[in-house]
Amino acid sequence: MSTPRPSPEAAAPAEHASNFIRQIIESDLAAGKHASRRWSGSPAPGPVHATGTADPASIRTRFPPEPNGYLHFGHAKSICLNFGLARDYGGACHMRFDDTNPAREEQEYVDSIRDAVSWLGFSWQTGGASNLYYASDYFETLYQFAEVLIGAGLAYVDSQNADAMRASRGTLTEPGRDSPYRSRTAEENLDLFRRMRAGEFADGSQVLRLRIDMASPNINLRDPAIYRIRRAHHHRTGDAWCIYPLYDYTHCISDALENITHSICTLEFEDHRPLYEWILERLVELGQLLRPLPRQIEFARLNLTYVVLSKRKLIQLVEERHVSGWDDPRMPTLAGARRRGYTAAGFRLFTERIGVSRADSWIDFSVLEDCMREDLNTEAMRRVAVLDPIRLVIDNFALGQVELCQAPNHPQKPELGTRDIALTGELWIERDDFNEQPPKGFFRLAPGTEVRLRYAYIVRCTGVDRDQAGQVTTIHCTYDPTTRSGTPGAEARKVKGNIHWLSTRHAVPIEVRTYDRLFDVQHPGAGDTDFLLDLNADSARTTTAFGEAALAQANPEDRFQFERLGYYVADRIDHGPSKAVFNRTVSLRDTRPARSDQGPKSNS
Ligand code: ATP
Ligand code: MG
């Protein structure tokens, strides 16, 4: 799988609305808040940065996924936001793998995340520097900082077991109780911590905790654990460590080492912000970091109807084989979206359109689909395919005669030219473009009525052939040679219907995979029900259809509008010279009834 090179113009700033994060950045820039920062060329403690030159990046943001799954649509919002801000303000956005939890992380996930960010059109290369980082590269620095905190009496080794620690943490209304080990001396703690690192203690038998305040109303400040013992193989550091730093400790320090100015995260971290600031402030006082410190800013995560955006649930879908894999075109992963034919520009447009706020809300899935349609409408070449074919014979069209009809590749972009579609006396048309007993308002083909064969002639239906069961097998018609599209006077005769068709001799067989939403309810699993019960039983259908000859030349990932039907993409895995395979990305328009959305019901 090759990583597409992001094209700079592809991710060029769209017209964007301001938001509270942009306002913070603009006021910081106007005040010169970050102008004094120095940068040593790579992440480092403050005194090392101090020896560097003025930081060339006006701001630094970061995208910090944990490599324990594939990225989903929610991550796309975070990526577009962080990389987009860096781009717009002359800054840099770091790609940082937050890989401090050895058990759940894998190289496969690292690779898929790198692919997904590049595919979205963003790059962690800025001004010749590659800002690709791994929190695991900071293990030694994080360890040294912990020793400094211990030396200052700000951290201690707790030898209580997990149950005892939990029992003494207190509740939202009750303060916690001090651990009996809280008053260990710095010497004793340092000795114990070094022995933790050396592997002298069993997993889970000791933890290193910050000494903050067991009575704090914010539970995150009640002496949080920052190191635990865990003998597990790490995907990058192997067996070098048997102690691993925890998230709250790692994250803020990683930001500071990387000179991050604006550390943007989702709202559930708001209660962690005091801890983020406590740790960094102490490390400034202890001479390990310099001001200005990174500032944590929270925004509302993306909640999208009809999908699940939780790694745990996505892993379950894959492992229990409800889908074919992480890149199943129905998966709300970026790998799935790409295979489905969704576009990077569509995601960027979506991010702009939904905006950034601090208020949680639900976005209807149709908003995302509309953004994809909008982008595909401007970008996708038009092609003809007949998905559910029935034979149409033009009885007065000379046997063996072939006429080439010119069809524009894109109706709004004449510069994209035209292609020829062969017309003969025997065609495929869509079964539902014919109706023997047409209801009122049916303007397509019916006995005795006329339609235009798009880019060709007007035909009149003269009769049908049937099989023994009475089913229509062939429709007969005659054409009017004076009505060829694009010839003088052709448009003089008005018909209401305009249908697509393919010559049976020239059409090529194609496999079409018609995808629909993976879940058929707005909030799968709402009210603590099993989200798997909400799977849409009819979300993937594979059929054999016909396409115009030009489709045989399509390359994997080429996207088309199949006229009158929808947007389709040549499957990036299965499409090839021996078999043409197209996935339906999205229908031409949303035919679902409009709905209002109040968010998930608390129980249902
Ligand atoms: P988990 O915590 O279950 O592992 P996660 O979705 O939070 O999963 P991370 O790898 O921690 O995954 O996320 C990386 C970044 O993406 C974080 O900064 C996170 O805030 C952001 N992010 C995750 N989900 C969303 C979402 N739904 N909307 C916006 N940003 C998101
Ligand atoms: Mg997370």
XYZ file of C-alpha atoms and ligand atoms in Angstrom:
636
model
C 0.000 0.000 0.000
C 1.662 3.197 -1.084
C 1.206 6.443 0.764
C -0.093 9.183 -1.484
C 2.017 12.286 -1.415
C -0.073 15.134 -0.065
C -0.404 17.808 -2.677
C -0.020 21.252 -1.132
C -2.815 22.780 -3.159
C -5.104 19.904 -2.189
C -5.016 20.988 1.424
C -4.977 24.700 0.713
C -7.030 26.747 3.143
C -10.665 26.837 2.278
C -12.720 29.867 3.143
C -13.021 29.342 6.848
C -15.169 30.776 9.541
C -13.457 31.997 12.660
C -13.879 30.011 15.856
C -12.825 30.304 19.486
C -9.543 28.464 18.878
C -8.580 30.764 16.016
C -9.380 33.725 18.247
C -7.083 32.427 20.980
C -4.272 31.850 18.487
C -4.718 35.242 16.858
C -4.638 37.047 20.177
C -1.568 35.043 21.266
C 0.173 35.959 18.019
C -0.792 39.621 18.374
C 0.558 39.649 21.944
C 3.787 37.911 20.844
C 3.168 35.282 23.516
C 5.277 32.633 21.818
C 7.798 34.848 20.072
C 10.549 34.215 22.628
C 10.527 30.430 22.230
C 13.715 28.781 21.111
C 13.947 25.468 19.298
C 16.938 23.184 19.394
C 15.873 21.293 16.280
C 14.185 18.393 18.016
C 12.101 17.772 21.141
C 14.102 18.437 24.285
C 13.984 19.763 27.864
C 13.932 23.534 28.299
C 17.651 24.087 28.937
C 18.469 22.327 25.636
C 15.964 24.388 23.663
C 17.506 27.489 25.238
C 20.708 26.789 23.276
C 18.770 26.752 19.991
C 17.636 29.480 17.644
C 14.321 31.310 17.535
C 11.589 28.779 16.862
C 10.865 29.009 13.103
C 7.274 27.872 13.664
C 4.915 30.655 14.765
C 2.750 28.095 16.530
C 3.020 24.367 17.074
C 0.040 22.049 17.301
C 0.015 18.274 17.333
C -2.127 15.299 16.441
C -1.447 12.649 19.106
C -3.243 9.356 18.416
C -2.623 6.234 20.384
C -1.662 3.561 17.809
C -4.215 1.064 19.085
C -6.661 1.117 16.182
C -7.402 2.670 12.820
C -8.374 6.331 12.621
C -12.066 7.119 12.362
C -14.132 10.074 11.144
C -13.745 11.787 14.528
C -9.995 11.786 14.120
C -10.422 13.435 10.728
C -11.905 16.432 12.526
C -8.923 16.597 14.880
C -6.426 16.189 12.010
C -8.035 18.866 9.830
C -8.207 21.176 12.815
C -4.639 20.768 14.064
C -2.905 20.599 10.698
C -5.201 23.276 9.280
C -4.388 25.753 12.058
C -0.642 25.183 11.676
C -0.928 25.721 7.918
C -3.029 28.863 8.255
C -0.810 30.570 10.834
C 2.636 29.668 9.504
C 3.181 27.032 12.147
C 3.962 23.350 12.318
C 1.761 20.436 13.265
C 3.474 17.456 14.818
C 2.449 13.895 14.144
C 2.962 12.237 17.509
C 2.275 8.631 18.330
C 1.160 8.472 21.915
C 2.583 4.997 22.330
C 3.160 4.605 26.044
C 0.757 1.719 26.626
C 2.769 -1.296 25.477
C 0.033 -3.909 25.468
C -2.381 -2.452 22.952
C -0.147 -0.906 20.335
C 1.054 -2.283 17.049
C 3.103 -1.255 14.046
C 0.149 -1.998 11.752
C -1.765 0.795 13.436
C 1.177 3.198 13.211
C 1.387 2.577 9.456
C -2.340 2.979 8.903
C -2.383 6.259 10.853
C 0.501 7.688 8.816
C -1.304 6.700 5.619
C -4.562 8.268 6.753
C -3.023 11.643 7.671
C -1.174 11.851 4.347
C -4.278 10.778 2.495
C -6.220 13.635 4.108
C -3.713 15.943 2.411
C -1.566 16.943 5.367
C 2.105 16.667 6.080
C 4.236 16.744 9.204
C 7.153 18.057 7.137
C 7.500 21.791 7.566
C 10.342 23.910 6.275
C 12.603 20.896 5.748
C 11.923 19.490 9.227
C 10.069 16.255 9.800
C 7.880 16.571 12.863
C 7.141 12.896 13.305
C 7.499 11.850 16.927
C 6.849 8.991 19.295
C 6.122 9.538 22.969
C 8.139 6.367 23.586
C 11.224 8.305 22.447
C 10.760 10.424 25.580
C 10.852 7.481 28.020
C 14.300 8.385 29.313
C 13.491 12.095 29.703
C 10.180 11.276 31.367
C 12.041 9.000 33.756
C 14.636 11.678 34.567
C 11.898 14.245 35.205
C 10.233 11.772 37.579
C 13.481 11.488 39.528
C 13.603 15.286 39.727
C 10.033 15.392 41.033
C 10.869 12.707 43.612
C 13.945 14.672 44.685
C 11.740 17.718 45.258
C 9.299 15.728 47.390
C 6.599 15.954 44.712
C 6.295 12.237 43.967
C 6.387 9.046 46.033
C 6.314 5.309 45.557
C 3.100 3.814 46.835
C 3.232 0.146 47.817
C -0.487 -0.259 48.426
C -2.261 -2.676 46.162
C -4.707 -1.417 43.545
C -7.783 -2.144 45.664
C -6.456 -0.227 48.635
C -5.537 2.696 46.412
C -8.975 2.774 44.878
C -10.631 2.566 48.285
C -8.695 5.569 49.591
C -9.292 7.790 46.561
C -12.587 9.145 47.904
C -15.579 10.176 45.805
C -16.954 13.322 44.240
C -18.383 14.290 47.622
C -15.792 12.763 49.982
C -12.105 13.595 50.110
C -9.559 10.808 49.677
C -7.284 9.497 52.418
C -3.523 9.706 52.449
C -1.631 6.547 51.628
C 0.441 5.145 54.508
C 3.437 5.465 52.142
C 2.872 9.121 51.364
C 5.476 10.373 53.809
C 8.388 8.301 52.531
C 11.562 10.364 52.240
C 12.909 11.450 48.899
C 15.925 9.122 49.351
C 13.685 6.154 50.034
C 11.439 7.000 47.049
C 14.369 7.448 44.717
C 15.803 4.097 45.763
C 12.432 2.367 45.287
C 11.816 4.026 41.928
C 15.237 2.983 40.633
C 14.552 -0.549 41.780
C 11.173 -0.423 40.028
C 13.033 0.398 36.835
C 15.601 -2.321 37.522
C 12.875 -4.936 37.640
C 13.055 -5.797 41.337
C 9.302 -5.684 41.916
C 6.365 -7.629 40.579
C 3.935 -6.057 38.101
C 1.363 -3.922 39.865
C 3.096 -4.081 43.255
C 4.286 -0.442 43.304
C 3.311 2.751 41.557
C 4.867 6.179 41.473
C 2.351 8.878 42.415
C 2.496 12.637 42.406
C 2.113 14.179 45.839
C -0.546 16.823 45.246
C -3.662 16.806 47.424
C -5.814 13.854 48.477
C -8.601 16.256 49.447
C -8.749 18.114 46.132
C -12.273 18.504 44.787
C -10.781 17.487 41.419
C -10.190 13.747 41.677
C -7.492 13.972 38.994
C -5.353 15.885 41.503
C -5.629 13.261 44.275
C -2.080 12.003 43.982
C -2.441 10.525 40.472
C -0.287 7.543 39.568
C 2.308 8.455 36.931
C 4.324 5.214 36.599
C 3.345 1.582 36.883
C 5.244 -1.671 36.584
C 4.281 -3.682 33.547
C 6.378 -6.372 31.945
C 5.151 -6.122 28.388
C 6.894 -5.983 25.065
C 6.700 -2.542 23.478
C 6.430 -2.230 19.690
C 9.370 0.197 19.582
C 11.375 -0.111 22.802
C 11.107 -3.879 23.083
C 11.905 -5.101 26.594
C 14.065 -2.141 27.595
C 11.496 -0.968 30.146
C 9.370 -2.694 32.718
C 7.882 0.570 34.007
C 5.691 2.755 31.818
C 4.530 6.349 32.333
C 0.788 7.013 32.352
C -1.118 9.259 29.987
C -1.597 12.412 32.078
C 2.082 12.539 32.948
C 3.327 11.752 29.447
C 1.046 13.958 27.469
C 1.768 17.359 28.962
C 5.514 16.717 29.072
C 5.546 15.508 25.452
C 3.796 18.752 24.484
C 6.370 20.815 26.377
C 9.389 18.930 24.978
C 8.001 19.525 21.473
C 7.445 23.257 22.066
C 3.721 22.833 21.409
C 1.950 26.164 21.826
C -1.691 25.103 21.554
C -2.537 21.608 22.727
C -5.988 20.974 21.363
C -7.997 18.060 22.710
C -11.553 16.923 23.240
C -13.746 18.075 26.125
C -13.340 14.994 28.302
C -9.852 16.270 29.141
C -11.107 19.510 30.622
C -10.951 18.070 34.161
C -7.390 16.972 33.495
C -6.211 20.461 32.600
C -5.319 21.432 36.224
C -3.076 18.359 36.393
C -1.551 19.178 32.982
C -0.690 22.634 34.291
C 0.464 21.423 37.738
C 3.030 19.057 36.246
C 4.424 21.610 33.787
C 4.564 24.418 36.359
C 6.517 22.226 38.811
C 8.965 21.257 36.067
C 9.504 24.938 35.241
C 10.216 25.635 38.905
C 12.646 22.713 38.925
C 14.504 24.097 35.908
C 13.487 21.351 33.451
C 11.148 23.391 31.236
C 10.878 26.993 30.082
C 7.965 29.366 29.681
C 5.778 29.998 27.765
C 4.218 26.599 28.412
C 1.814 24.876 26.053
C -1.823 25.705 26.659
C -4.467 22.999 26.606
C -7.653 23.976 24.754
C -10.672 21.677 24.646
C -13.296 21.392 21.899
C -16.379 19.223 21.426
C -15.688 15.895 19.789
C -17.459 14.878 16.631
C -20.595 12.847 17.254
C -22.067 11.484 14.056
C -25.381 9.677 13.633
C -25.613 6.195 12.083
C -22.048 5.246 12.971
C -20.036 4.283 16.017
C -16.844 6.224 16.676
C -15.349 4.265 19.499
C -12.233 2.236 18.893
C -13.507 -0.498 21.158
C -16.666 -0.944 19.082
C -14.789 -0.673 15.796
C -12.380 -3.389 16.941
C -15.367 -5.542 17.839
C -16.871 -5.103 14.368
C -13.619 -6.256 12.794
C -12.778 -9.070 15.187
C -16.266 -10.550 15.149
C -16.307 -10.259 11.344
C -19.388 -8.112 11.005
C -17.323 -6.327 8.348
C -14.546 -7.548 6.072
C -11.819 -5.574 7.847
C -10.751 -2.116 8.995
C -11.016 -0.899 5.424
C -14.450 -2.345 4.749
C -16.130 0.428 2.730
C -18.916 0.634 5.327
C -16.541 1.250 8.230
C -16.364 4.821 9.618
C -12.586 4.553 9.474
C -10.501 6.668 7.138
C -9.229 3.457 5.532
C -12.845 2.435 4.931
C -13.807 5.889 3.689
C -11.007 5.857 1.163
C -12.070 2.487 -0.138
C -15.666 3.657 -0.230
C -14.631 6.546 -2.468
C -15.019 9.365 0.038
C -12.566 12.154 -0.718
C -10.021 13.953 1.415
C -11.381 17.282 0.145
C -14.852 16.160 1.226
C -13.579 15.571 4.772
C -11.874 18.963 4.841
C -15.051 20.628 3.631
C -17.024 18.742 6.284
C -14.672 19.907 9.037
C -15.031 23.511 7.907
C -18.764 23.208 7.669
C -19.414 21.703 11.105
C -17.024 24.163 12.758
C -15.455 23.954 16.189
C -17.202 24.691 19.432
C -17.236 23.793 23.089
C -20.822 22.551 23.011
C -21.455 18.865 22.434
C -23.813 18.176 19.581
C -24.764 15.543 17.037
C -24.074 15.936 13.350
C -26.380 14.079 11.004
C -24.574 11.645 8.748
C -26.230 13.280 5.743
C -24.065 16.381 6.339
C -20.971 14.300 5.664
C -22.583 12.663 2.642
C -23.555 16.059 1.248
C -19.957 17.257 1.541
C -18.808 14.175 -0.355
C -21.449 14.755 -3.040
C -20.399 18.367 -3.346
C -16.773 17.482 -3.881
C -17.516 14.519 -6.151
C -19.916 16.575 -8.236
C -17.117 18.982 -9.098
C -14.401 16.344 -9.475
C -15.893 13.112 -10.797
C -15.977 12.290 -14.515
C -19.340 11.134 -15.812
C -19.850 7.603 -17.090
C -22.812 5.442 -18.005
C -23.599 2.178 -16.268
C -26.764 0.122 -16.320
C -27.195 -1.617 -13.004
C -30.366 -3.615 -13.506
C -30.470 -4.216 -17.259
C -33.388 -5.032 -19.529
C -33.100 -5.287 -23.326
C -34.401 -2.493 -25.581
C -34.511 -3.176 -29.344
C -34.805 -0.282 -31.833
C -36.618 -2.027 -34.660
C -35.947 0.610 -37.332
C -32.205 0.911 -36.574
C -30.235 -0.862 -39.318
C -28.773 -4.187 -38.235
C -25.046 -3.922 -37.684
C -25.086 -0.119 -37.760
C -23.000 1.673 -35.072
C -23.299 5.391 -34.391
C -20.940 7.172 -32.039
C -22.637 9.602 -29.671
C -20.613 12.268 -27.884
C -21.097 12.568 -24.156
C -19.394 15.274 -22.085
C -17.030 13.973 -19.408
C -18.308 16.681 -17.084
C -21.292 18.884 -17.884
C -19.844 21.934 -16.085
C -16.271 21.418 -17.279
C -16.096 21.420 -21.081
C -12.302 21.442 -20.787
C -12.501 17.801 -19.699
C -13.714 16.892 -23.178
C -16.108 14.236 -24.352
C -16.065 10.507 -24.956
C -17.848 8.436 -27.574
C -20.595 6.041 -26.637
C -21.587 3.506 -29.307
C -25.254 3.339 -30.248
C -26.624 0.182 -31.909
C -30.076 -1.303 -32.444
C -29.909 -3.384 -29.276
C -29.407 -1.692 -25.913
C -29.514 -2.215 -22.193
C -31.625 0.199 -20.201
C -32.529 0.190 -16.489
C -35.450 -2.087 -15.730
C -37.154 0.627 -13.709
C -36.969 3.118 -16.563
C -39.785 1.120 -18.166
C -43.248 0.625 -16.727
C -46.103 -1.181 -18.421
C -48.663 0.490 -16.194
C -47.068 3.838 -15.557
C -48.361 5.704 -12.523
C -49.298 9.352 -12.963
C -46.172 11.463 -13.344
C -44.015 8.624 -14.737
C -42.110 10.287 -17.570
C -39.886 7.439 -18.654
C -40.651 4.629 -21.071
C -44.137 3.092 -21.223
C -46.155 1.504 -24.007
C -46.835 4.189 -26.642
C -44.790 6.912 -24.960
C -41.585 8.670 -25.991
C -38.300 9.300 -24.174
C -34.949 10.624 -25.179
C -32.049 8.231 -25.126
C -29.524 10.548 -23.544
C -26.946 11.907 -26.094
C -28.885 10.120 -28.899
C -32.401 9.975 -30.272
C -35.991 10.094 -29.182
C -37.585 6.641 -29.201
C -41.204 5.524 -28.984
C -42.139 2.271 -27.264
C -44.033 -0.027 -29.599
C -44.382 -3.276 -27.660
C -42.725 -5.955 -25.543
C -41.712 -9.639 -25.709
C -42.528 -11.877 -22.779
C -41.347 -15.186 -21.464
C -43.695 -18.037 -20.621
C -44.304 -16.642 -17.170
C -45.438 -13.388 -18.715
C -42.395 -11.383 -17.612
C -41.168 -8.740 -20.047
C -37.863 -9.865 -21.593
C -37.421 -7.264 -24.334
C -38.884 -3.851 -25.029
C -39.369 -2.753 -28.633
C -39.234 0.779 -29.913
C -38.619 2.878 -33.021
C -36.371 5.903 -33.186
C -36.834 9.232 -34.931
C -33.659 9.941 -37.002
C -34.320 13.721 -36.981
C -33.880 14.054 -33.213
C -30.224 13.262 -32.621
C -28.869 15.306 -29.687
C -26.658 18.180 -30.729
C -28.019 18.380 -34.308
C -30.077 21.382 -35.505
C -33.708 21.108 -34.544
C -33.160 18.057 -32.365
C -34.427 19.815 -29.296
C -37.532 21.136 -31.031
C -39.507 18.125 -29.961
C -39.898 18.090 -26.190
C -40.045 14.866 -24.234
C -40.044 14.760 -20.466
C -37.988 11.610 -19.954
C -34.272 11.249 -20.612
C -32.828 7.823 -19.889
C -29.385 6.271 -20.076
C -28.541 3.178 -22.100
C -25.653 1.057 -23.370
C -25.198 -0.938 -26.540
C -25.350 -4.630 -25.612
C -22.407 -5.327 -27.956
C -20.208 -2.613 -26.503
C -21.048 -2.664 -22.787
C -18.528 -4.301 -20.476
C -19.545 -6.357 -17.465
C -18.706 -4.711 -14.150
C -19.169 -5.800 -10.574
C -21.022 -3.209 -8.548
C -21.012 -3.186 -4.768
C -23.896 -1.157 -3.490
C -23.173 0.006 0.019
C -25.577 1.536 2.416
C -25.169 2.637 6.014
C -23.783 -0.009 8.333
C -26.367 0.825 10.988
C -29.959 1.643 10.295
C -30.653 3.699 13.399
C -29.362 7.145 14.284
C -27.765 6.147 17.556
C -26.556 2.544 17.481
C -26.487 1.074 20.968
C -28.277 4.040 22.565
C -29.532 3.455 26.081
C -26.946 0.743 26.779
C -28.420 -1.661 24.256
C -26.168 -3.880 22.160
C -25.064 -1.767 19.199
C -24.719 -4.910 17.089
C -28.498 -5.296 17.161
C -28.688 -2.074 15.162
C -26.607 -3.355 12.235
C -28.299 -2.814 8.882
C -28.881 -6.272 7.392
C -28.846 -4.844 3.867
C -25.745 -2.656 3.917
C -23.809 -4.416 1.142
C -25.093 -5.939 -2.081
C -22.950 -7.195 -4.942
C -24.411 -7.343 -8.425
C -23.185 -7.738 -11.974
C -23.976 -4.759 -14.157
C -22.865 -3.192 -17.422
C -20.645 -0.201 -17.918
C -19.605 1.822 -20.934
C -16.401 0.673 -22.566
C -14.357 3.530 -21.068
C -14.858 2.043 -17.595
C -12.682 -0.937 -18.514
C -9.737 1.499 -18.539
C -10.389 2.836 -15.036
C -7.560 2.688 -12.523
C -8.104 1.700 -8.912
C -9.491 4.655 -6.936
C -10.747 6.483 -10.048
C -14.040 8.076 -9.118
C -17.035 8.520 -11.388
C -20.545 9.707 -11.406
C -22.629 6.932 -12.963
C -25.167 9.186 -14.648
C -28.544 9.308 -12.954
C -27.361 6.782 -10.323
C -24.686 8.012 -7.970
C -20.968 8.267 -7.323
C -18.809 5.188 -7.664
C -15.151 4.390 -7.192
C -13.007 1.646 -8.707
C -12.173 -0.522 -5.710
C -8.580 0.069 -4.659
C -8.031 -3.589 -3.753
C -10.123 -5.759 -6.067
C -10.459 -3.694 -9.248
C -8.022 -4.623 -11.984
C -7.569 -5.566 -15.641
C -9.225 -8.949 -15.181
C -12.234 -7.687 -13.231
C -13.830 -4.259 -13.001
C -15.179 -3.607 -9.501
C -16.949 -0.425 -8.485
C -18.117 0.592 -5.021
C -21.025 2.922 -4.559
C -19.742 5.906 -2.622
C -23.004 7.764 -2.229
C -26.250 8.068 -4.143
C -26.842 11.162 -6.281
C -29.143 12.696 -3.756
C -30.419 11.858 -0.325
C -33.772 10.164 -0.722
C -34.237 9.491 2.972
C -36.962 11.448 4.734
C -35.585 14.505 6.504
C -35.335 14.045 10.235
C -34.679 16.154 13.207
C -32.131 14.972 15.679
C -32.189 15.371 19.417
C -29.254 13.113 20.220
C -29.468 9.626 21.682
C -32.347 8.839 23.968
C -31.245 7.963 27.471
C -33.093 4.674 27.219
C -34.913 3.125 24.341
P -9.463 5.860 22.675
O -9.349 6.910 23.736
O -10.692 5.020 22.709
O -8.208 5.105 22.445
P -9.613 8.055 20.841
O -10.611 8.058 19.751
O -9.683 9.057 21.906
O -9.673 6.600 21.333
P -6.863 8.819 20.377
O -5.868 8.014 19.643
O -6.581 9.108 21.788
O -8.187 8.034 20.200
O -7.207 10.148 19.597
C -6.274 10.976 18.956
C -6.794 12.378 18.869
O -8.023 12.405 18.156
C -7.053 12.940 20.248
O -6.518 14.242 20.305
C -8.542 12.933 20.348
O -8.987 13.985 21.162
C -8.992 13.111 18.905
N -10.311 12.523 18.703
C -10.692 11.257 18.965
N -12.001 11.087 18.718
C -12.476 12.280 18.278
C -13.767 12.764 17.855
N -14.848 11.975 17.847
N -13.871 14.059 17.464
C -12.789 14.854 17.456
N -11.563 14.475 17.842
C -11.391 13.202 18.254
Mg -8.020 8.963 23.602
